[in-house]
Short mmCIF file of C-alpha atoms and ligand atoms in Angstrom, two decimals:
data_model
loop_
_atom_site.label_atom_id
_atom_site.label_comp_id
_atom_site.label_asym_id
_atom_site.label_seq_id
_atom_site.Cartn_x
_atom_site.Cartn_y
_atom_site.Cartn_z
CA MET A 24 3.06 -175.50 -2.28
CA LYS A 25 0.58 -177.84 -2.74
CA THR A 26 0.08 -180.34 -4.59
CA ARG A 27 -3.35 -181.79 -6.48
CA THR A 28 -3.65 -184.83 -7.24
CA SER A 29 -6.65 -186.82 -9.61
CA LEU A 30 -6.63 -190.29 -10.53
CA ASN A 31 -6.09 -190.24 -14.56
CA ALA A 32 -3.04 -187.90 -14.16
CA PRO A 33 -0.01 -187.22 -12.42
CA GLU A 34 1.04 -185.07 -9.57
CA HIS A 35 0.76 -181.05 -10.54
CA SER A 36 1.18 -177.86 -9.03
CA ASP A 37 -2.48 -176.18 -7.65
CA HIS A 38 -1.61 -172.47 -9.43
CA LEU A 39 -0.13 -171.70 -13.02
CA VAL A 40 3.30 -171.18 -13.14
CA LEU A 41 3.33 -168.45 -15.61
CA SER A 42 6.36 -167.04 -17.40
CA ALA A 43 6.66 -164.15 -20.01
CA MET A 44 8.15 -164.88 -23.37
CA VAL A 45 9.94 -161.33 -23.85
CA ARG A 46 10.64 -160.88 -27.79
CA THR A 47 10.73 -156.70 -28.32
CA LEU A 48 10.32 -156.94 -31.50
CA GLY A 49 6.78 -159.04 -31.32
CA ALA A 50 6.69 -163.02 -31.21
CA PHE A 51 4.04 -162.58 -34.29
CA PRO A 52 6.28 -161.89 -38.36
CA SER A 53 4.37 -158.75 -38.59
CA GLY A 54 3.35 -157.68 -35.13
CA TRP A 55 6.54 -154.37 -35.09
CA ARG A 56 4.22 -152.70 -37.79
CA TYR A 57 1.04 -152.60 -35.62
CA PRO A 58 0.14 -149.55 -35.27
CA GLY A 59 1.73 -148.23 -32.20
CA ALA A 60 3.63 -150.98 -31.98
CA HIS A 61 7.43 -151.42 -30.26
CA LYS A 62 9.83 -150.82 -33.63
CA ASP A 63 12.93 -149.79 -32.56
CA PRO A 64 14.96 -151.79 -30.39
CA ALA A 65 17.95 -148.86 -30.09
CA LYS A 66 14.79 -148.39 -27.66
CA ASP A 67 14.47 -151.24 -26.22
CA ALA A 68 16.21 -151.18 -22.23
CA GLU A 69 12.83 -149.30 -21.75
CA ALA A 70 10.61 -151.35 -23.54
CA LEU A 71 12.60 -154.42 -21.39
CA LYS A 72 11.74 -152.75 -18.48
CA ARG A 73 7.65 -152.23 -19.05
CA VAL A 74 7.46 -155.55 -20.12
CA ALA A 75 9.13 -156.73 -16.61
CA LYS A 76 7.33 -154.46 -14.56
CA ALA A 77 3.60 -155.53 -15.96
CA ALA A 78 4.61 -159.29 -15.74
CA GLU A 79 5.61 -158.63 -11.49
CA LYS A 80 2.32 -156.67 -11.37
CA SER A 81 0.79 -159.28 -12.25
CA GLY A 82 2.38 -161.90 -10.43
CA PHE A 83 4.06 -163.96 -12.99
CA ASP A 84 7.40 -166.25 -12.26
CA PHE A 85 9.44 -165.61 -14.54
CA LEU A 86 10.53 -163.41 -17.45
CA PHE A 87 12.00 -166.09 -19.86
CA LEU A 88 14.69 -164.51 -22.15
CA GLY A 89 15.49 -166.89 -25.25
CA ASP A 90 19.25 -166.34 -27.13
CA TRP A 91 20.44 -167.20 -30.20
CA LEU A 92 23.55 -166.88 -31.70
CA SER A 93 23.34 -165.24 -35.17
CA ALA A 94 21.86 -162.28 -37.32
CA ASP A 95 20.32 -164.86 -39.98
CA ILE A 96 19.31 -162.03 -41.80
CA ASP A 97 16.77 -163.32 -43.75
CA LEU A 98 14.69 -163.72 -40.63
CA GLU A 99 13.78 -160.37 -41.35
CA PHE A 100 10.23 -161.56 -42.06
CA SER A 101 9.23 -164.84 -40.13
CA ASP A 102 11.62 -163.74 -36.96
CA PRO A 103 12.15 -160.03 -36.59
CA HIS A 104 13.37 -160.46 -33.04
CA LEU A 105 15.76 -162.48 -33.44
CA LEU A 106 18.05 -159.75 -35.80
CA SER A 107 18.86 -158.08 -33.45
CA ARG A 108 18.50 -159.06 -29.03
CA ALA A 109 20.82 -157.58 -25.90
CA ASP A 110 22.44 -160.90 -25.22
CA SER A 111 20.61 -162.80 -22.41
CA LEU A 112 22.71 -163.03 -19.44
CA SER A 113 22.70 -158.92 -19.56
CA THR A 114 19.62 -158.10 -19.57
CA ALA A 115 18.46 -160.52 -16.66
CA SER A 116 21.41 -158.54 -14.99
CA TYR A 117 19.74 -155.11 -15.59
CA LEU A 118 16.45 -156.45 -15.45
CA ALA A 119 17.14 -157.96 -12.07
CA ALA A 120 18.12 -154.75 -10.89
CA SER A 121 15.21 -153.15 -12.34
CA THR A 122 12.53 -155.53 -10.57
CA ARG A 123 12.31 -157.39 -7.54
CA ARG A 124 10.19 -160.32 -6.83
CA ILE A 125 10.05 -161.81 -10.46
CA GLY A 126 12.60 -164.06 -11.55
CA ILE A 127 14.78 -164.34 -14.37
CA VAL A 128 16.09 -166.48 -16.40
CA GLY A 129 18.48 -166.08 -18.86
CA THR A 130 19.69 -168.34 -21.67
CA VAL A 131 23.62 -170.28 -23.03
CA ASN A 132 24.75 -172.53 -25.52
CA VAL A 133 25.77 -175.26 -23.89
CA ALA A 134 27.43 -175.94 -27.47
CA HIS A 135 29.34 -172.20 -27.34
CA SER A 136 30.43 -171.00 -24.07
CA GLU A 137 32.54 -172.85 -20.66
CA PRO A 138 31.45 -174.39 -17.49
CA TYR A 139 33.01 -172.14 -15.00
CA ALA A 140 32.37 -169.15 -17.11
CA THR A 141 28.31 -169.64 -17.04
CA ALA A 142 28.69 -171.26 -13.35
CA ARG A 143 30.39 -168.36 -12.30
CA SER A 144 27.51 -165.75 -14.67
CA ALA A 145 25.24 -167.56 -13.05
CA ALA A 146 25.95 -167.63 -9.28
CA SER A 147 26.72 -163.90 -9.70
CA ILE A 148 23.32 -162.63 -11.38
CA ASP A 149 21.78 -165.17 -8.26
CA ARG A 150 23.45 -162.95 -5.78
CA LEU A 151 22.98 -159.58 -7.13
CA SER A 152 19.27 -160.43 -7.48
CA HIS A 153 18.72 -162.33 -3.83
CA GLY A 154 18.31 -165.67 -5.87
CA ARG A 155 16.49 -164.91 -8.47
CA PHE A 156 18.05 -165.33 -11.71
CA GLY A 157 16.91 -169.61 -14.13
CA LEU A 158 19.24 -170.94 -16.57
CA ASN A 159 17.73 -171.69 -19.88
CA LEU A 160 20.64 -174.19 -21.36
CA THR A 161 20.73 -174.33 -24.65
CA VAL A 162 22.20 -177.96 -26.80
CA GLY A 163 21.46 -176.23 -30.80
CA THR A 164 23.94 -177.20 -33.17
CA ASP A 165 22.99 -174.37 -35.56
CA ALA A 166 25.68 -173.64 -37.93
CA ARG A 167 25.35 -169.90 -38.72
CA GLY A 168 25.64 -169.16 -34.61
CA ALA A 169 28.56 -171.83 -34.70
CA ALA A 170 30.23 -169.86 -37.62
CA ASN A 171 30.12 -167.47 -34.92
CA PHE A 172 32.86 -169.14 -32.51
CA GLY A 173 35.12 -170.38 -34.18
CA LYS A 174 33.89 -173.33 -35.13
CA ALA A 175 32.91 -173.30 -38.82
CA GLY A 176 33.26 -177.17 -39.00
CA TYR A 177 31.57 -177.65 -36.46
CA SER A 178 29.91 -181.66 -36.47
CA PRO A 179 26.06 -181.06 -36.24
CA GLU A 180 26.48 -184.69 -34.73
CA PHE A 181 28.45 -184.92 -32.03
CA ASP A 182 26.37 -186.38 -28.75
CA ARG A 183 24.97 -182.65 -27.42
CA PHE A 184 23.29 -183.81 -24.67
CA GLU A 185 26.44 -186.14 -23.31
CA VAL A 186 27.94 -183.17 -23.62
CA ALA A 187 24.97 -181.14 -22.09
CA ASP A 188 25.34 -183.39 -19.03
CA GLU A 189 28.91 -183.47 -18.56
CA TYR A 190 27.94 -179.23 -18.50
CA VAL A 191 25.51 -179.66 -15.90
CA GLN A 192 27.87 -181.91 -13.54
CA VAL A 193 30.77 -179.05 -13.55
CA LEU A 194 28.39 -176.22 -12.58
CA ARG A 195 26.73 -178.24 -10.55
CA GLY A 196 29.51 -179.93 -8.50
CA LEU A 197 31.21 -175.20 -9.35
CA TRP A 198 27.89 -174.08 -7.14
CA ASP A 199 28.60 -176.81 -4.68
CA GLY A 200 32.29 -175.64 -4.16
CA TRP A 201 31.14 -173.20 -2.06
CA ASP A 202 30.07 -173.60 1.60
CA ASP A 203 27.12 -171.16 3.00
CA SER A 204 28.88 -170.40 6.17
CA ALA A 205 32.95 -170.73 4.77
CA PHE A 206 33.11 -166.68 4.95
CA VAL A 207 34.22 -166.05 8.38
CA HIS A 208 34.96 -163.06 8.54
CA ASP A 209 36.30 -162.79 12.35
CA THR A 210 38.04 -159.53 12.58
CA GLU A 211 39.60 -160.62 16.02
CA SER A 212 41.70 -163.60 14.30
CA GLY A 213 42.42 -162.15 10.94
CA ALA A 214 41.14 -164.89 9.09
CA LEU A 215 37.54 -163.71 6.40
CA ILE A 216 37.39 -167.78 5.35
CA ASP A 217 37.02 -171.37 6.87
CA ARG A 218 39.28 -172.81 4.11
CA SER A 219 37.33 -176.50 5.07
CA ARG A 220 34.50 -175.06 3.22
CA VAL A 221 36.04 -174.29 0.17
CA THR A 222 36.22 -177.23 -2.01
CA ALA A 223 38.18 -177.19 -4.62
CA LEU A 224 36.54 -179.90 -7.61
CA ASP A 225 38.95 -181.71 -10.43
CA HIS A 226 36.44 -182.43 -12.80
CA VAL A 227 38.19 -185.03 -15.85
CA GLY A 228 35.81 -186.41 -17.72
CA ARG A 229 35.24 -186.50 -21.87
CA SER A 230 34.68 -183.23 -22.54
CA TYR A 231 35.56 -180.75 -19.65
CA ALA A 232 38.78 -180.40 -17.32
CA VAL A 233 37.67 -177.64 -14.18
CA ALA A 234 39.87 -177.24 -11.25
CA GLY A 235 37.47 -174.91 -9.12
CA PRO A 236 36.36 -173.53 -6.99
CA LEU A 237 34.38 -170.69 -8.25
CA ASN A 238 35.11 -167.07 -7.52
CA VAL A 239 31.43 -166.24 -6.42
CA GLN A 240 29.93 -167.69 -3.65
CA ARG A 241 27.64 -170.43 -3.81
CA PRO A 242 23.85 -169.27 -5.68
CA VAL A 243 21.53 -168.29 -3.16
CA GLN A 244 19.40 -170.61 -4.31
CA GLY A 245 21.84 -173.26 -4.18
CA HIS A 246 21.86 -175.19 -7.45
CA VAL A 247 20.68 -171.92 -9.49
CA PRO A 248 17.14 -173.81 -11.22
CA LEU A 249 17.64 -174.97 -14.24
CA MET A 250 15.33 -174.62 -17.79
CA HIS A 251 15.61 -176.43 -21.14
CA ALA A 252 13.72 -176.26 -24.19
CA GLY A 253 13.57 -178.51 -26.65
CA THR A 254 10.77 -181.26 -27.63
CA SER A 255 12.98 -184.15 -29.48
CA ARG A 256 13.19 -187.48 -27.14
CA ARG A 257 16.69 -186.53 -25.40
CA ALA A 258 15.94 -182.93 -24.82
CA LEU A 259 12.69 -184.97 -22.67
CA GLU A 260 15.36 -187.22 -20.95
CA PHE A 261 16.97 -183.62 -20.22
CA ALA A 262 15.13 -182.20 -18.84
CA ALA A 263 13.32 -184.89 -17.23
CA GLU A 264 17.18 -186.09 -15.44
CA PHE A 265 18.42 -182.04 -14.70
CA ALA A 266 15.54 -179.33 -15.13
CA ASP A 267 13.19 -177.08 -12.65
CA ILE A 268 11.21 -175.78 -15.78
CA TYR A 269 10.83 -178.01 -19.00
CA LEU A 270 8.95 -175.64 -22.18
CA ALA A 271 8.11 -177.90 -24.38
CA ALA A 272 5.41 -177.18 -27.74
CA SER A 273 2.86 -179.61 -28.21
CA ALA A 274 1.15 -179.30 -31.55
CA THR A 275 -1.94 -180.86 -30.07
CA LEU A 276 -3.90 -181.22 -26.18
CA ASP A 277 -3.37 -184.88 -26.42
CA GLU A 278 0.37 -184.64 -27.44
CA ALA A 279 0.78 -182.65 -24.54
CA ARG A 280 -0.88 -185.23 -21.84
CA ASN A 281 1.03 -187.48 -23.33
CA LEU A 282 4.45 -185.61 -23.41
CA TYR A 283 2.83 -184.74 -19.55
CA ALA A 284 2.14 -187.83 -18.68
CA GLU A 285 6.40 -189.82 -19.84
CA THR A 286 7.86 -186.48 -18.83
CA LYS A 287 6.37 -186.77 -15.15
CA LEU A 288 6.54 -190.83 -15.55
CA ARG A 289 10.21 -190.69 -16.07
CA VAL A 290 10.97 -187.94 -13.60
CA GLY A 291 9.77 -190.43 -10.93
CA ALA A 292 11.51 -192.88 -12.17
CA LEU A 293 14.92 -190.56 -11.88
CA GLY A 294 13.55 -190.13 -8.00
CA ARG A 295 12.63 -187.25 -8.49
CA PRO A 296 9.61 -185.27 -7.04
CA SER A 297 7.34 -185.57 -10.22
CA GLU A 298 6.54 -182.02 -8.80
CA SER A 299 9.86 -180.64 -8.96
CA LEU A 300 10.19 -179.96 -12.99
CA SER A 301 7.54 -177.64 -14.31
CA ILE A 302 6.67 -178.38 -17.41
CA ILE A 303 5.04 -175.15 -19.15
CA ALA A 304 4.55 -174.74 -23.05
CA PRO A 305 4.19 -171.40 -25.52
CA LEU A 306 1.53 -169.52 -25.98
CA LEU A 307 0.37 -166.66 -28.40
CA PRO A 308 -2.12 -165.59 -27.18
CA VAL A 309 -4.29 -163.09 -29.60
CA VAL A 310 -6.36 -160.41 -26.80
CA GLY A 311 -9.46 -157.90 -27.66
CA GLU A 312 -11.92 -157.13 -25.00
CA THR A 313 -14.36 -159.39 -26.77
CA ARG A 314 -13.95 -161.71 -29.00
CA ALA A 315 -14.65 -159.69 -32.38
CA GLU A 316 -11.81 -156.94 -30.71
CA ALA A 317 -9.66 -159.70 -30.83
CA TYR A 318 -10.41 -161.17 -34.58
CA GLU A 319 -10.17 -157.50 -35.70
CA VAL A 320 -6.58 -157.62 -33.67
CA TYR A 321 -5.18 -160.62 -35.35
CA ASP A 322 -7.38 -159.67 -39.10
CA THR A 323 -4.23 -156.94 -38.63
CA LEU A 324 -1.97 -159.34 -37.63
CA VAL A 325 -2.53 -160.82 -41.37
CA GLU A 326 -2.93 -157.29 -43.65
CA LEU A 327 0.06 -156.89 -42.35
CA PHE A 328 2.41 -159.50 -43.00
CA GLN A 329 4.37 -159.55 -46.08
CA VAL A 330 3.41 -161.41 -48.96
CA ASP A 331 4.19 -161.14 -52.01
CA ASP A 332 1.48 -159.90 -54.21
CA GLY A 333 3.09 -158.99 -57.62
CA SER A 334 3.61 -155.61 -56.32
CA ASP A 335 5.99 -152.95 -57.21
CA ARG A 336 6.04 -152.57 -53.52
CA ALA A 337 6.78 -155.69 -52.89
CA ALA A 338 9.32 -156.90 -55.40
CA LYS A 339 11.62 -154.60 -53.94
CA LEU A 340 11.08 -156.73 -50.21
CA ASP A 341 12.51 -159.76 -51.87
CA LEU A 342 10.69 -161.90 -50.00
CA PRO A 343 11.02 -165.70 -49.24
CA ALA A 344 9.86 -167.46 -52.46
CA ASN A 345 7.21 -169.14 -49.97
CA ARG A 346 5.25 -165.76 -49.46
CA SER A 347 4.04 -166.21 -52.98
CA ALA A 348 0.99 -166.97 -53.74
CA GLN A 349 2.14 -169.91 -56.63
CA SER A 350 3.89 -171.31 -53.69
CA LEU A 351 0.16 -170.98 -51.90
CA ARG A 352 -1.47 -172.77 -54.86
CA GLN A 353 1.02 -176.12 -54.65
CA LEU A 354 -0.36 -175.77 -50.67
CA VAL A 355 -3.97 -176.56 -51.40
CA GLY A 356 -2.98 -178.50 -54.33
CA LEU A 357 -4.71 -176.62 -56.97
CA PRO A 358 -3.69 -174.29 -59.36
CA LEU A 359 -5.67 -171.38 -59.02
CA ALA A 360 -5.48 -169.59 -61.50
CA ASP A 361 -5.92 -166.43 -61.71
CA ARG A 362 -6.65 -165.68 -58.31
CA SER A 363 -4.72 -163.13 -56.01
CA ILE A 364 -3.49 -163.44 -52.98
CA ASP A 365 -7.11 -161.33 -51.17
CA ASP A 366 -9.67 -162.34 -53.85
CA VAL A 367 -12.06 -164.46 -50.94
CA VAL A 368 -11.89 -168.57 -51.17
CA THR A 369 -15.69 -169.50 -52.77
CA ALA A 370 -16.59 -172.43 -51.44
CA PRO A 371 -16.44 -174.56 -54.72
CA THR A 372 -12.96 -173.63 -54.85
CA ALA A 373 -12.26 -174.90 -50.69
CA ALA A 374 -14.33 -178.19 -51.77
CA ARG A 375 -11.73 -179.42 -54.46
CA PHE A 376 -8.45 -178.50 -51.25
CA ASN A 377 -6.99 -181.25 -50.21
CA ASN A 378 -6.38 -182.21 -47.01
CA THR A 379 -3.75 -180.03 -45.76
CA GLY A 380 -6.09 -177.45 -47.60
CA HIS A 381 -8.79 -178.11 -45.03
CA ARG A 382 -7.14 -178.05 -42.12
CA LEU A 383 -5.45 -174.88 -43.14
CA LEU A 384 -9.16 -173.34 -43.74
CA ASP A 385 -9.79 -174.65 -39.68
CA VAL A 386 -6.83 -173.18 -38.69
CA VAL A 387 -8.03 -169.84 -40.10
CA ALA A 388 -11.56 -170.36 -38.30
CA ASP A 389 -9.99 -170.95 -35.80
CA ARG A 390 -7.77 -167.93 -35.42
CA SER A 391 -9.95 -165.32 -36.29
CA GLY A 392 -13.19 -166.70 -36.55
CA ARG A 393 -13.79 -166.53 -40.56
CA ARG A 394 -15.91 -169.34 -42.34
CA VAL A 395 -15.71 -170.41 -46.48
CA GLY A 396 -19.23 -169.23 -47.56
CA GLY A 397 -19.82 -166.96 -43.92
CA ASP A 398 -20.56 -163.25 -43.12
CA ARG A 399 -16.96 -162.64 -42.84
CA PRO A 400 -14.53 -165.27 -45.09
CA VAL A 401 -11.71 -166.91 -46.22
CA THR A 402 -8.96 -165.24 -48.68
CA TYR A 403 -6.05 -167.08 -49.70
CA ARG A 404 -4.31 -164.60 -47.56
CA HIS A 405 -5.26 -166.08 -44.71
CA LEU A 406 -4.45 -169.52 -45.39
CA LEU A 407 -1.31 -168.43 -46.41
CA VAL A 408 -0.43 -166.89 -42.85
CA ALA A 409 -1.98 -169.61 -41.19
CA HIS A 410 0.68 -172.07 -42.83
CA LEU A 411 3.71 -169.49 -41.92
CA VAL A 412 3.07 -168.40 -38.74
CA ARG A 413 2.61 -171.32 -36.56
CA SER A 414 2.77 -170.26 -33.02
CA PRO A 415 0.14 -171.58 -30.97
CA LEU A 416 -1.73 -168.37 -31.28
CA VAL A 417 -5.13 -169.06 -28.84
CA VAL A 418 -7.25 -165.95 -30.25
CA GLY A 419 -10.55 -164.31 -28.11
CA SER A 420 -11.75 -162.68 -25.47
CA PRO A 421 -9.73 -163.30 -21.91
CA ALA A 422 -12.43 -165.24 -21.06
CA ASP A 423 -11.02 -167.74 -24.33
CA ILE A 424 -7.82 -167.37 -23.81
CA ALA A 425 -8.20 -168.62 -19.85
CA ASP A 426 -10.54 -170.86 -21.13
CA HIS A 427 -7.52 -173.15 -23.28
CA MET A 428 -5.38 -172.31 -20.36
CA GLU A 429 -7.41 -173.81 -17.60
CA ARG A 430 -8.16 -177.02 -20.20
CA TRP A 431 -4.92 -177.83 -20.59
CA PHE A 432 -4.05 -177.35 -17.26
CA ARG A 433 -6.91 -179.52 -15.57
CA ALA A 434 -6.18 -182.17 -18.62
CA GLY A 435 -2.98 -182.63 -16.59
CA ALA A 436 -0.92 -181.08 -20.35
CA VAL A 437 1.17 -179.09 -18.76
CA ASP A 438 2.00 -177.28 -15.68
CA GLY A 439 1.61 -173.29 -16.91
CA PHE A 440 2.41 -171.45 -19.90
CA GLY A 441 5.71 -169.28 -21.28
CA ILE A 442 3.66 -166.36 -23.23
CA LEU A 443 4.27 -164.09 -26.49
CA SER A 444 3.32 -161.09 -27.83
CA ALA A 445 2.22 -160.72 -31.19
CA PHE A 446 3.73 -157.57 -29.90
CA LEU A 447 3.98 -154.96 -27.68
CA HIS A 448 3.36 -153.28 -25.56
CA GLU A 449 -0.47 -153.03 -26.42
CA GLN A 450 -0.82 -157.11 -26.58
CA PHE A 451 0.91 -158.29 -23.09
CA GLU A 452 -0.75 -155.54 -21.40
CA SER A 453 -3.46 -156.16 -22.43
CA PHE A 454 -3.08 -160.30 -20.93
CA THR A 455 -1.66 -159.04 -18.00
CA ARG A 456 -4.53 -156.45 -17.35
CA LEU A 457 -7.31 -158.64 -18.86
CA VAL A 458 -6.47 -162.33 -18.55
CA VAL A 459 -4.71 -162.57 -15.89
CA PRO A 460 -7.41 -160.61 -13.03
CA GLU A 461 -9.39 -163.36 -15.75
CA LEU A 462 -7.29 -166.58 -14.17
CA ALA A 463 -7.44 -165.21 -10.57
CA ARG A 464 -10.70 -164.91 -10.14
CA ARG A 465 -10.90 -169.03 -11.24
CA GLY A 466 -8.07 -169.15 -9.03
CA LEU A 467 -5.57 -170.28 -11.50
CA VAL A 468 -3.03 -167.57 -10.09
CA ARG A 469 -1.26 -167.16 -7.53
CA GLY A 470 -2.09 -163.24 -8.17
CA ASN A 471 0.45 -162.42 -5.25
CA TYR A 472 4.44 -163.28 -4.36
CA ALA A 473 4.26 -165.35 -1.09
CA ALA A 474 8.06 -166.47 -1.61
CA SER A 475 11.34 -164.13 -2.95
CA THR A 476 13.44 -166.32 -5.03
CA LEU A 477 12.38 -167.73 -8.31
CA ARG A 478 12.81 -171.74 -7.17
CA GLY A 479 10.24 -170.34 -4.13
CA HIS A 480 7.75 -169.10 -6.92
CA LEU A 481 8.35 -172.66 -8.70
CA GLY A 482 7.88 -174.14 -4.52
CA ALA A 483 10.77 -176.70 -5.51
CA SER A 484 13.43 -177.32 -2.48
CA LEU A 485 16.79 -175.89 -1.92
CA PRO A 486 19.29 -178.90 -3.12
CA GLY A 487 21.65 -179.36 0.22
CA ARG A 488 25.56 -178.94 -0.64
CA ARG A 489 26.61 -182.63 -1.94
C1 FMN B 523 9.51 -172.88 -27.46
C2 FMN B 523 11.34 -173.34 -27.18
C3 FMN B 523 11.75 -172.35 -27.38
C4 FMN B 523 13.67 -172.06 -27.53
N1 FMN B 523 14.01 -171.43 -27.95
C5 FMN B 523 15.52 -171.00 -27.85
C6 FMN B 523 16.04 -170.53 -27.42
O1 FMN B 523 15.75 -169.14 -27.50
N2 FMN B 523 17.31 -170.54 -27.97
C7 FMN B 523 17.79 -171.68 -28.63
O2 FMN B 523 18.90 -171.85 -29.01
N3 FMN B 523 17.00 -172.73 -29.07
C8 FMN B 523 16.39 -172.79 -27.84
N4 FMN B 523 15.00 -173.63 -28.40
C9 FMN B 523 15.59 -174.52 -29.39
C10 FMN B 523 15.80 -175.78 -28.37
O3 FMN B 523 16.86 -175.45 -27.81
C11 FMN B 523 16.99 -177.15 -28.86
O4 FMN B 523 17.47 -176.45 -30.00
C12 FMN B 523 15.60 -177.49 -30.14
O5 FMN B 523 13.85 -177.33 -29.52
C13 FMN B 523 16.33 -179.04 -31.23
O6 FMN B 523 16.06 -180.30 -29.91
P1 FMN B 523 15.76 -181.04 -29.72
O7 FMN B 523 15.84 -182.02 -31.12
O8 FMN B 523 16.47 -181.87 -29.17
O9 FMN B 523 13.98 -180.57 -29.53
C14 FMN B 523 13.37 -173.47 -28.11
C15 FMN B 523 12.48 -174.41 -28.45
C16 FMN B 523 11.23 -174.88 -27.88
C17 FMN B 523 10.47 -175.61 -27.86
#
């Protein structure tokens, strides 16, 4: 892959890296309620296949399958997709069999897995998919996940990144155990392997003791590409040292540019080519054929967002306290006596809002075109959703969405995006049908696959065996 340089931005690829962040129940909390949306996890197998096929047809670089290690039923109204999800590596294997070109990134938590098992699964899926697998390593120490792994007393204080560094050393050491030409399968002599081309690992470190060698051949991609997601300083350092893909969520373009520049600088300082790490940001586009149509989709999502409106129906749902009118009053810094959730915010009231209130009015305007005193006014429900749904939403026409992506890419803030969909399948397919051709028209995406492996899609070279 060619790279382009500019005077004030670090090198980055000549096309956007595109990934589909797959959440079958949708990435907007009320998305599953949208008319026609996929809502039954029992039918996920078909839904997953459909997303994968649509993404592959549009030339997406990879599917990203996140993972979470507990069901957390209180997330029903905020992150419903976390309630039921086939595990990430099983899903990756399944989708590898139903696709041919697209990369597939699965997730493993360092704290709750053994590197030998992970090296083996990752090498296996990479082999079975002919070099299309990538491994997202998370290091989160969520207490409920830990409690499911017999570590109820798990300390969040232990240095999770130090453990992760060693974990990566073990993975790569195991993948390097077999030379690509170790299997000689010489039927004449009876030698299946050349024993001099297989090495044990004999790793003994602070957290792991792993003998090796691995009982799977070296991955097609040499080392399975690694991804990391996180926004802390340590996450950035870990990604700069070990990852091929870094998923970082920045709130603003300036923040993203700074993070991008700092990460690439660090990659260079570690002796890696700066383009060997693709930095991507999550993006939740709400797309319509026109901006007005996209606003309608967003309005419906807001309408379906479960709030405590004082009704019996709401009382039965047992909603979290932050869905109440009371929490809204505290948010904008006014008592708002007698206002109900669907009342319009009037100009005199808005004038007395605090800074948070004004910031939320801006978010509402960006997402829905609604303005205080305008033809399409702002309601308190809109304000509450602007506060509670903090996903990186962009609502608009295909050109609006493409403008946003192009602006971030050209500003040197990202190499690409992880595309979330408010609900399936209509929203993801609107993105592939309407936005991808617009990106292609602008020369921002490749369209067809030029390579057959994930590493190839990312423009990265094959690592040699150490
Ligand atoms: C966009 C994004 C997606 C993430 N997806 C997952 C995931 O699927 N599973 C998981 O355990 N953690 C996920 N994480 C959490 C990170 O792995 C990390 O634990 C979290 O950001 C806190 O780490 P930090 O303090 O280093 O940022 C994600 C983080 C980001 C920014």
